[in-house]
PDB file of C-alpha atoms and ligand atoms in Angstrom:
ATOM      1  CA  MET U   1     102.096  97.809 126.887  1.00 55.00           C
ATOM      2  CA  GLY U   2     103.332  97.941 123.637  1.00 61.00           C
ATOM      3  CA  LYS U   3     106.835  99.589 121.744  1.00 87.00           C
ATOM      4  CA  LEU U   4     106.489 102.579 122.466  1.00 94.00           C
ATOM      5  CA  THR U   5     106.307 104.925 119.328  1.00 95.00           C
ATOM      6  CA  ALA U   6     108.262 108.163 118.699  1.00 98.00           C
ATOM      7  CA  ILE U   7     107.869 111.353 116.656  1.00 98.00           C
ATOM      8  CA  PHE U   8     109.180 114.304 115.545  1.00 97.00           C
ATOM      9  CA  GLY U   9     108.556 116.861 113.535  1.00 96.00           C
ATOM     10  CA  GLY U  10     109.639 119.812 111.255  1.00 94.00           C
ATOM     11  CA  THR U  11     110.118 121.695 107.761  1.00 94.00           C
ATOM     12  CA  PHE U  12     112.984 119.919 107.061  1.00 96.00           C
ATOM     13  CA  ASP U  13     113.609 122.482 104.579  1.00 96.00           C
ATOM     14  CA  PRO U  14     116.274 120.568 103.635  1.00 97.00           C
ATOM     15  CA  VAL U  15     116.362 118.159 106.769  1.00 98.00           C
ATOM     16  CA  HIS U  16     120.217 118.240 108.347  1.00 98.00           C
ATOM     17  CA  LEU U  17     122.804 116.513 110.263  1.00 98.00           C
ATOM     18  CA  GLY U  18     120.704 118.955 113.228  1.00 96.00           C
ATOM     19  CA  HIS U  19     117.876 117.053 113.122  1.00 97.00           C
ATOM     20  CA  LEU U  20     119.281 113.428 112.203  1.00 98.00           C
ATOM     21  CA  ARG U  21     121.297 113.536 115.653  1.00 97.00           C
ATOM     22  CA  VAL U  22     118.823 114.238 117.557  1.00 97.00           C
ATOM     23  CA  ALA U  23     116.053 111.641 115.373  1.00 98.00           C
ATOM     24  CA  LEU U  24     118.606 109.620 116.357  1.00 98.00           C
ATOM     25  CA  GLU U  25     119.832 110.485 119.921  1.00 97.00           C
ATOM     26  CA  ILE U  26     116.532 110.274 120.792  1.00 98.00           C
ATOM     27  CA  SER U  27     115.533 106.773 119.293  1.00 97.00           C
ATOM     28  CA  GLU U  28     118.676 105.631 121.748  1.00 97.00           C
ATOM     29  CA  ALA U  29     117.501 107.260 124.809  1.00 97.00           C
ATOM     30  CA  LEU U  30     113.652 105.518 124.364  1.00 97.00           C
ATOM     31  CA  ASP U  31     115.169 102.371 122.732  1.00 96.00           C
ATOM     32  CA  ALA U  32     112.483 103.153 119.898  1.00 95.00           C
ATOM     33  CA  ASP U  33     111.243 103.598 116.353  1.00 96.00           C
ATOM     34  CA  VAL U  34     111.279 107.633 116.075  1.00 98.00           C
ATOM     35  CA  ARG U  35     109.313 108.966 113.143  1.00 98.00           C
ATOM     36  CA  MET U  36     109.935 112.331 111.174  1.00 98.00           C
ATOM     37  CA  LEU U  37     106.713 114.014 110.116  1.00 97.00           C
ATOM     38  CA  PRO U  38     107.352 116.870 108.034  1.00 96.00           C
ATOM     39  CA  ALA U  39     104.759 119.874 108.535  1.00 93.00           C
ATOM     40  CA  PRO U  40     102.951 121.759 105.867  1.00 90.00           C
ATOM     41  CA  VAL U  41     103.604 125.694 106.603  1.00 85.00           C
ATOM     42  CA  PRO U  42     100.204 127.390 107.195  1.00 73.00           C
ATOM     43  CA  PRO U  43      99.592 130.124 104.059  1.00 72.00           C
ATOM     44  CA  HIS U  44     100.120 132.668 106.210  1.00 76.00           C
ATOM     45  CA  ARG U  45     103.499 131.825 106.830  1.00 79.00           C
ATOM     46  CA  PRO U  46     106.593 131.878 105.012  1.00 82.00           C
ATOM     47  CA  GLN U  47     106.373 129.056 102.676  1.00 84.00           C
ATOM     48  CA  PRO U  48     109.933 126.701 102.369  1.00 87.00           C
ATOM     49  CA  LEU U  49     111.280 126.751  99.121  1.00 91.00           C
ATOM     50  CA  ALA U  50     111.492 123.337  98.636  1.00 95.00           C
ATOM     51  CA  SER U  51     108.145 121.263  97.292  1.00 94.00           C
ATOM     52  CA  PRO U  52     106.642 119.356 100.101  1.00 94.00           C
ATOM     53  CA  GLN U  53     107.918 116.284  97.435  1.00 96.00           C
ATOM     54  CA  GLN U  54     110.877 117.680  97.615  1.00 97.00           C
ATOM     55  CA  ARG U  55     111.725 118.053 101.483  1.00 97.00           C
ATOM     56  CA  LEU U  56     109.791 114.113 101.761  1.00 98.00           C
ATOM     57  CA  THR U  57     112.197 113.256  98.947  1.00 98.00           C
ATOM     58  CA  MET U  58     115.763 115.124 100.964  1.00 98.00           C
ATOM     59  CA  LEU U  59     114.049 113.851 103.727  1.00 98.00           C
ATOM     60  CA  GLU U  60     113.769 109.955 102.948  1.00 98.00           C
ATOM     61  CA  LEU U  61     117.543 109.905 100.397  1.00 98.00           C
ATOM     62  CA  GLY U  62     118.426 111.362 104.476  1.00 98.00           C
ATOM     63  CA  LEU U  63     116.947 108.783 106.820  1.00 98.00           C
ATOM     64  CA  ARG U  64     118.791 105.624 103.912  1.00 97.00           C
ATOM     65  CA  GLY U  65     120.532 103.085 106.414  1.00 94.00           C
ATOM     66  CA  CYS U  66     118.972 103.951 109.515  1.00 95.00           C
ATOM     67  CA  ALA U  67     116.648 100.879 110.805  1.00 95.00           C
ATOM     68  CA  ARG U  68     115.104 102.695 113.406  1.00 96.00           C
ATOM     69  CA  LEU U  69     113.982 106.673 112.038  1.00 98.00           C
ATOM     70  CA  HIS U  70     111.122 107.122 109.387  1.00 98.00           C
ATOM     71  CA  ALA U  71     109.842 109.362 107.443  1.00 98.00           C
ATOM     72  CA  ASP U  72     105.783 109.383 107.358  1.00 97.00           C
ATOM     73  CA  ALA U  73     104.393 111.750 105.333  1.00 97.00           C
ATOM     74  CA  ARG U  74     101.209 112.346 106.727  1.00 96.00           C
ATOM     75  CA  GLU U  75     100.830 116.005 107.811  1.00 95.00           C
ATOM     76  CA  LEU U  76     101.295 116.199 103.518  1.00 94.00           C
ATOM     77  CA  ARG U  77      98.621 114.561 102.791  1.00 91.00           C
ATOM     78  CA  ARG U  78      96.110 116.143 104.897  1.00 87.00           C
ATOM     79  CA  ALA U  79      93.975 118.652 103.377  1.00 79.00           C
ATOM     80  CA  GLY U  80      93.814 122.740 105.178  1.00 76.00           C
ATOM     81  CA  PRO U  81      95.507 123.677 108.911  1.00 78.00           C
ATOM     82  CA  SER U  82      97.610 120.904 110.666  1.00 83.00           C
ATOM     83  CA  TYR U  83      97.361 120.378 114.346  1.00 91.00           C
ATOM     84  CA  SER U  84      99.901 118.734 115.871  1.00 93.00           C
ATOM     85  CA  VAL U  85      96.892 117.159 118.575  1.00 95.00           C
ATOM     86  CA  ASP U  86      95.133 115.442 114.687  1.00 95.00           C
ATOM     87  CA  THR U  87      98.677 114.117 113.911  1.00 96.00           C
ATOM     88  CA  LEU U  88      98.331 112.382 117.880  1.00 97.00           C
ATOM     89  CA  ALA U  89      94.777 111.638 117.479  1.00 97.00           C
ATOM     90  CA  GLU U  90      95.545 110.317 113.680  1.00 96.00           C
ATOM     91  CA  LEU U  91      98.093 107.533 115.373  1.00 97.00           C
ATOM     92  CA  ARG U  92      96.854 106.943 118.767  1.00 97.00           C
ATOM     93  CA  ALA U  93      93.947 105.358 116.853  1.00 97.00           C
ATOM     94  CA  GLU U  94      96.577 103.316 114.246  1.00 96.00           C
ATOM     95  CA  ILE U  95      98.568 102.014 117.628  1.00 95.00           C
ATOM     96  CA  GLY U  96      95.854 101.784 120.151  1.00 96.00           C
ATOM     97  CA  ALA U  97      94.907 102.728 123.190  1.00 96.00           C
ATOM     98  CA  GLU U  98      97.923 101.180 125.005  1.00 96.00           C
ATOM     99  CA  VAL U  99     100.820 101.384 123.621  1.00 96.00           C
ATOM    100  CA  PRO U 100     103.485 104.261 124.937  1.00 97.00           C
ATOM    101  CA  LEU U 101     103.338 107.931 121.555  1.00 98.00           C
ATOM    102  CA  VAL U 102     106.139 110.133 123.026  1.00 98.00           C
ATOM    103  CA  PHE U 103     106.314 113.257 120.934  1.00 98.00           C
ATOM    104  CA  CYS U 104     109.083 115.479 121.117  1.00 97.00           C
ATOM    105  CA  VAL U 105     109.499 118.975 120.902  1.00 95.00           C
ATOM    106  CA  GLY U 106     112.754 121.865 121.145  1.00 91.00           C
ATOM    107  CA  ALA U 107     113.208 123.458 124.004  1.00 88.00           C
ATOM    108  CA  ASP U 108     111.579 127.079 122.686  1.00 84.00           C
ATOM    109  CA  ALA U 109     108.542 125.329 121.385  1.00 85.00           C
ATOM    110  CA  PHE U 110     107.357 123.684 124.184  1.00 86.00           C
ATOM    111  CA  ALA U 111     107.948 127.179 125.777  1.00 84.00           C
ATOM    112  CA  GLY U 112     105.283 128.701 123.670  1.00 86.00           C
ATOM    113  CA  PHE U 113     102.591 125.633 124.636  1.00 86.00           C
ATOM    114  CA  VAL U 114      99.626 126.479 126.001  1.00 86.00           C
ATOM    115  CA  HIS U 115      99.036 128.840 123.079  1.00 88.00           C
ATOM    116  CA  TRP U 116      98.707 125.123 120.778  1.00 89.00           C
ATOM    117  CA  HIS U 117      95.662 124.320 119.547  1.00 90.00           C
ATOM    118  CA  ARG U 118      93.714 121.747 122.423  1.00 90.00           C
ATOM    119  CA  HIS U 119      96.740 121.460 124.207  1.00 89.00           C
ATOM    120  CA  GLU U 120      95.516 119.307 127.258  1.00 89.00           C
ATOM    121  CA  ARG U 121      94.244 117.073 124.751  1.00 94.00           C
ATOM    122  CA  ILE U 122      97.725 115.743 123.971  1.00 94.00           C
ATOM    123  CA  PHE U 123      98.607 115.307 127.115  1.00 93.00           C
ATOM    124  CA  GLU U 124      95.517 112.626 126.887  1.00 95.00           C
ATOM    125  CA  LEU U 125      97.386 110.992 124.181  1.00 98.00           C
ATOM    126  CA  ALA U 126     100.989 111.849 124.287  1.00 97.00           C
ATOM    127  CA  HIS U 127     103.929 111.892 126.306  1.00 96.00           C
ATOM    128  CA  LEU U 128     105.597 115.260 125.505  1.00 95.00           C
ATOM    129  CA  LEU U 129     109.465 114.581 125.023  1.00 96.00           C
ATOM    130  CA  ILE U 130     111.169 118.075 125.960  1.00 94.00           C
ATOM    131  CA  LEU U 131     114.838 118.572 123.925  1.00 94.00           C
ATOM    132  CA  THR U 132     117.229 120.397 125.719  1.00 90.00           C
ATOM    133  CA  ARG U 133     120.902 121.178 125.023  1.00 77.00           C
ATOM    134  CA  PRO U 134     123.549 119.631 127.688  1.00 68.00           C
ATOM    135  CA  GLY U 135     124.788 122.363 130.203  1.00 62.00           C
ATOM    136  CA  ALA U 136     122.246 123.962 133.379  1.00 51.00           C
ATOM    137  CA  LYS U 137     122.117 126.817 131.825  1.00 58.00           C
ATOM    138  CA  ASP U 138     119.653 125.510 129.159  1.00 59.00           C
ATOM    139  CA  ARG U 139     116.275 125.556 131.566  1.00 68.00           C
ATOM    140  CA  ILE U 140     113.299 124.462 130.165  1.00 72.00           C
ATOM    141  CA  ALA U 141     110.929 127.810 130.554  1.00 73.00           C
ATOM    142  CA  TRP U 142     107.564 126.081 131.932  1.00 75.00           C
ATOM    143  CA  PRO U 143     104.793 128.078 130.791  1.00 78.00           C
ATOM    144  CA  GLU U 144     103.268 129.813 133.280  1.00 77.00           C
ATOM    145  CA  ALA U 145      99.642 127.397 132.719  1.00 73.00           C
ATOM    146  CA  LEU U 146     101.477 124.581 132.880  1.00 77.00           C
ATOM    147  CA  ARG U 147     103.728 125.273 136.059  1.00 77.00           C
ATOM    148  CA  ALA U 148     100.921 123.341 138.467  1.00 74.00           C
ATOM    149  CA  GLN U 149     100.602 120.630 135.931  1.00 75.00           C
ATOM    150  CA  ALA U 150     104.775 120.036 136.292  1.00 74.00           C
ATOM    151  CA  VAL U 151     104.862 118.330 138.618  1.00 70.00           C
ATOM    152  CA  ARG U 152     101.931 116.158 138.664  1.00 74.00           C
ATOM    153  CA  ARG U 153     103.523 115.186 135.142  1.00 81.00           C
ATOM    154  CA  ARG U 154     106.809 115.631 135.469  1.00 84.00           C
ATOM    155  CA  GLY U 155     108.866 112.535 134.918  1.00 83.00           C
ATOM    156  CA  VAL U 156     112.290 110.468 134.102  1.00 89.00           C
ATOM    157  CA  LEU U 157     112.752 108.977 130.211  1.00 90.00           C
ATOM    158  CA  GLY U 158     111.998 105.395 131.682  1.00 90.00           C
ATOM    159  CA  ASP U 159     108.330 107.001 132.669  1.00 91.00           C
ATOM    160  CA  LEU U 160     107.643 106.848 129.056  1.00 95.00           C
ATOM    161  CA  HIS U 161     107.599 102.740 128.864  1.00 95.00           C
ATOM    162  CA  ALA U 162     105.297 103.026 131.864  1.00 94.00           C
ATOM    163  CA  SER U 163     102.200 104.404 130.742  1.00 95.00           C
ATOM    164  CA  ALA U 164     100.747 105.092 127.480  1.00 96.00           C
ATOM    165  CA  ALA U 165      99.991 109.235 127.981  1.00 96.00           C
ATOM    166  CA  GLY U 166     100.147 111.798 129.733  1.00 94.00           C
ATOM    167  CA  ARG U 167     104.438 112.481 131.159  1.00 94.00           C
ATOM    168  CA  ILE U 168     106.094 115.036 130.617  1.00 93.00           C
ATOM    169  CA  ALA U 169     110.486 113.548 130.299  1.00 94.00           C
ATOM    170  CA  GLU U 170     113.591 115.257 129.202  1.00 93.00           C
ATOM    171  CA  LEU U 171     116.544 114.534 127.019  1.00 95.00           C
ATOM    172  CA  ALA U 172     119.629 116.757 126.450  1.00 93.00           C
ATOM    173  CA  VAL U 173     120.937 116.130 122.837  1.00 95.00           C
ATOM    174  CA  THR U 174     124.407 117.642 121.273  1.00 93.00           C
ATOM    175  CA  PRO U 175     123.624 121.225 119.797  1.00 87.00           C
ATOM    176  CA  LEU U 176     124.929 121.238 116.145  1.00 93.00           C
ATOM    177  CA  SER U 177     125.229 124.685 115.109  1.00 93.00           C
ATOM    178  CA  ILE U 178     123.498 123.777 112.315  1.00 95.00           C
ATOM    179  CA  SER U 179     120.229 124.916 110.587  1.00 94.00           C
ATOM    180  CA  ALA U 180     117.946 125.124 107.476  1.00 96.00           C
ATOM    181  CA  THR U 181     117.982 128.341 107.604  1.00 94.00           C
ATOM    182  CA  ALA U 182     121.616 128.782 107.010  1.00 96.00           C
ATOM    183  CA  ILE U 183     121.693 126.056 105.232  1.00 98.00           C
ATOM    184  CA  ARG U 184     119.375 127.646 102.628  1.00 97.00           C
ATOM    185  CA  ALA U 185     121.315 131.028 102.476  1.00 96.00           C
ATOM    186  CA  LEU U 186     125.119 129.344 101.797  1.00 97.00           C
ATOM    187  CA  VAL U 187     123.504 127.670  98.838  1.00 97.00           C
ATOM    188  CA  ALA U 188     122.435 130.363  97.638  1.00 96.00           C
ATOM    189  CA  ALA U 189     125.410 132.373  97.675  1.00 97.00           C
ATOM    190  CA  GLY U 190     126.650 129.765  95.476  1.00 97.00           C
ATOM    191  CA  ARG U 191     128.699 126.895  97.510  1.00 97.00           C
ATOM    192  CA  ASP U 192     128.290 123.975  98.971  1.00 97.00           C
ATOM    193  CA  PRO U 193     126.660 122.442 101.772  1.00 98.00           C
ATOM    194  CA  ARG U 194     128.508 119.106 102.038  1.00 98.00           C
ATOM    195  CA  PHE U 195     129.303 117.799 105.751  1.00 98.00           C
ATOM    196  CA  LEU U 196     126.111 119.741 107.291  1.00 98.00           C
ATOM    197  CA  VAL U 197     123.763 117.506 105.215  1.00 98.00           C
ATOM    198  CA  PRO U 198     124.028 113.776 104.203  1.00 98.00           C
ATOM    199  CA  GLU U 199     125.547 113.205 101.246  1.00 97.00           C
ATOM    200  CA  ALA U 200     122.548 112.557  99.447  1.00 98.00           C
ATOM    201  CA  VAL U 201     120.580 114.959  99.654  1.00 98.00           C
ATOM    202  CA  ALA U 202     123.039 117.011  99.000  1.00 98.00           C
ATOM    203  CA  ASP U 203     123.582 115.508  95.672  1.00 98.00           C
ATOM    204  CA  TYR U 204     119.595 116.136  95.561  1.00 98.00           C
ATOM    205  CA  ILE U 205     120.176 119.772  95.893  1.00 98.00           C
ATOM    206  CA  ALA U 206     122.543 120.121  93.051  1.00 98.00           C
ATOM    207  CA  GLU U 207     120.491 118.310  91.226  1.00 97.00           C
ATOM    208  CA  ALA U 208     117.104 119.308  91.253  1.00 97.00           C
ATOM    209  CA  GLY U 209     118.922 123.053  91.640  1.00 96.00           C
ATOM    210  CA  LEU U 210     116.880 123.912  95.456  1.00 97.00           C
ATOM    211  CA  TYR U 211     117.899 127.108  97.350  1.00 96.00           C
ATOM    212  CA  ARG U 212     120.071 128.943  94.279  1.00 94.00           C
ATOM    213  CA  VAL U 213     117.468 131.746  94.616  1.00 84.00           C
ATOM    214  CA  GLU U 214     117.254 133.126  98.110  1.00 68.00           C
ATOM    215  CA  ALA U 215     113.223 133.338  99.728  1.00 62.00           C
ATOM    216  CA  PRO U 216     112.170 136.619  99.127  1.00 61.00           C
ATOM    217  CA  ALA U 217     112.234 138.685 102.512  1.00 57.00           C
ATOM    218  CA  ASP U 218     108.156 138.859 104.072  1.00 54.00           C
TER     219      ASP U 218
HETATM  220  P1  LIG T 301     114.894 126.926 109.785  1.00 73.73           P
HETATM  221  O1  LIG T 301     116.209 127.124 109.478  1.00 73.73           O
HETATM  222  O2  LIG T 301     114.151 126.695 108.071  1.00 73.73           O
HETATM  223  O3  LIG T 301     113.914 127.284 111.334  1.00 73.73           O
HETATM  224  P2  LIG T 301     115.623 124.561 111.680  1.00 73.73           P
HETATM  225  O4  LIG T 301     116.977 123.458 111.155  1.00 73.73           O
HETATM  226  O5  LIG T 301     115.554 125.150 113.404  1.00 73.73           O
HETATM  227  O6  LIG T 301     114.921 125.238 110.397  1.00 73.73           O
HETATM  228  P3  LIG T 301     113.064 122.766 111.865  1.00 73.73           P
HETATM  229  O7  LIG T 301     112.698 121.985 110.449  1.00 73.73           O
HETATM  230  O8  LIG T 301     112.067 124.024 112.235  1.00 73.73           O
HETATM  231  O9  LIG T 301     114.635 123.112 111.424  1.00 73.73           O
HETATM  232  O10 LIG T 301     112.991 122.160 112.751  1.00 73.73           O
HETATM  233  C1  LIG T 301     112.475 121.280 113.165  1.00 73.73           C
HETATM  234  C2  LIG T 301     112.640 120.662 114.640  1.00 73.73           C
HETATM  235  O11 LIG T 301     114.303 120.661 114.408  1.00 73.73           O
HETATM  236  C3  LIG T 301     112.269 121.740 115.321  1.00 73.73           C
HETATM  237  O12 LIG T 301     112.582 121.710 116.956  1.00 73.73           O
HETATM  238  C4  LIG T 301     113.518 122.731 116.247  1.00 73.73           C
HETATM  239  O13 LIG T 301     114.446 122.915 117.212  1.00 73.73           O
HETATM  240  C5  LIG T 301     114.874 121.626 116.024  1.00 73.73           C
HETATM  241  N1  LIG T 301     116.224 121.552 115.337  1.00 73.73           N
HETATM  242  C6  LIG T 301     116.925 122.368 114.088  1.00 73.73           C
HETATM  243  N2  LIG T 301     117.975 122.275 114.149  1.00 73.73           N
HETATM  244  C7  LIG T 301     118.690 121.582 115.164  1.00 73.73           C
HETATM  245  C8  LIG T 301     119.730 121.615 115.773  1.00 73.73           C
HETATM  246  N3  LIG T 301     120.914 121.944 115.138  1.00 73.73           N
HETATM  247  N4  LIG T 301     120.402 120.336 116.626  1.00 73.73           N
HETATM  248  C9  LIG T 301     118.980 120.145 117.345  1.00 73.73           C
HETATM  249  N5  LIG T 301     118.005 120.382 116.525  1.00 73.73           N
HETATM  250  C10 LIG T 301     117.873 121.029 115.651  1.00 73.73           C
END
């Protein structure tokens, strides 16, 4: 079994310390490198204020000095809609059939998992790591259609190293009350995002003049 690969996607408009702390904790818990993938936003959804290149640049700046966290721009390079299943298939083809691949998703996103494009195929390509906040109250909401499978698929973190794909585990991560939406609003109000984002990202936001105007309402 080769070295485990974990992926963690998001809009990262901009990347902030909440994202980076989660990625670091995934990396430590799995003893793995984590690829962070900025996602294109479908045309029918409100568009990020920063361009794809700016979101990638901020991610790269934020990851400087983090040896085990990497920016992966593959979804931004793809033409047309970007589905997680396609990204996982592409990565699987690159790393080979044997290496464990772990797809990290927030507990909120997991609640809608059965509506994702070809979600069944995702289990053939990767393990799922569901990120929760510590504490008994934040239980995973298992989608109805997954309940039957849950018993079969559910495992502990160590299981993710023992096979290439197909298991579900959960990881309680440190909750930081930071959101990209709040950061954009704060900058639009003329305030300083420092200490919510890495220093270099705060400098970049200022230099590029990002987020000075709030997004128009939908
Ligand atoms: P927005 O406010 O624009 O919706 P966001 O801060 O939630 O953005 P995303 O880029 O959409 O950031 O999030 C990427 C992933 O990071 C998602 O799985 C999301 O649940 C998770 N995430 C976002 N903020 C935090 C945080 N403070 N702590 C832990 N996870 C977070």
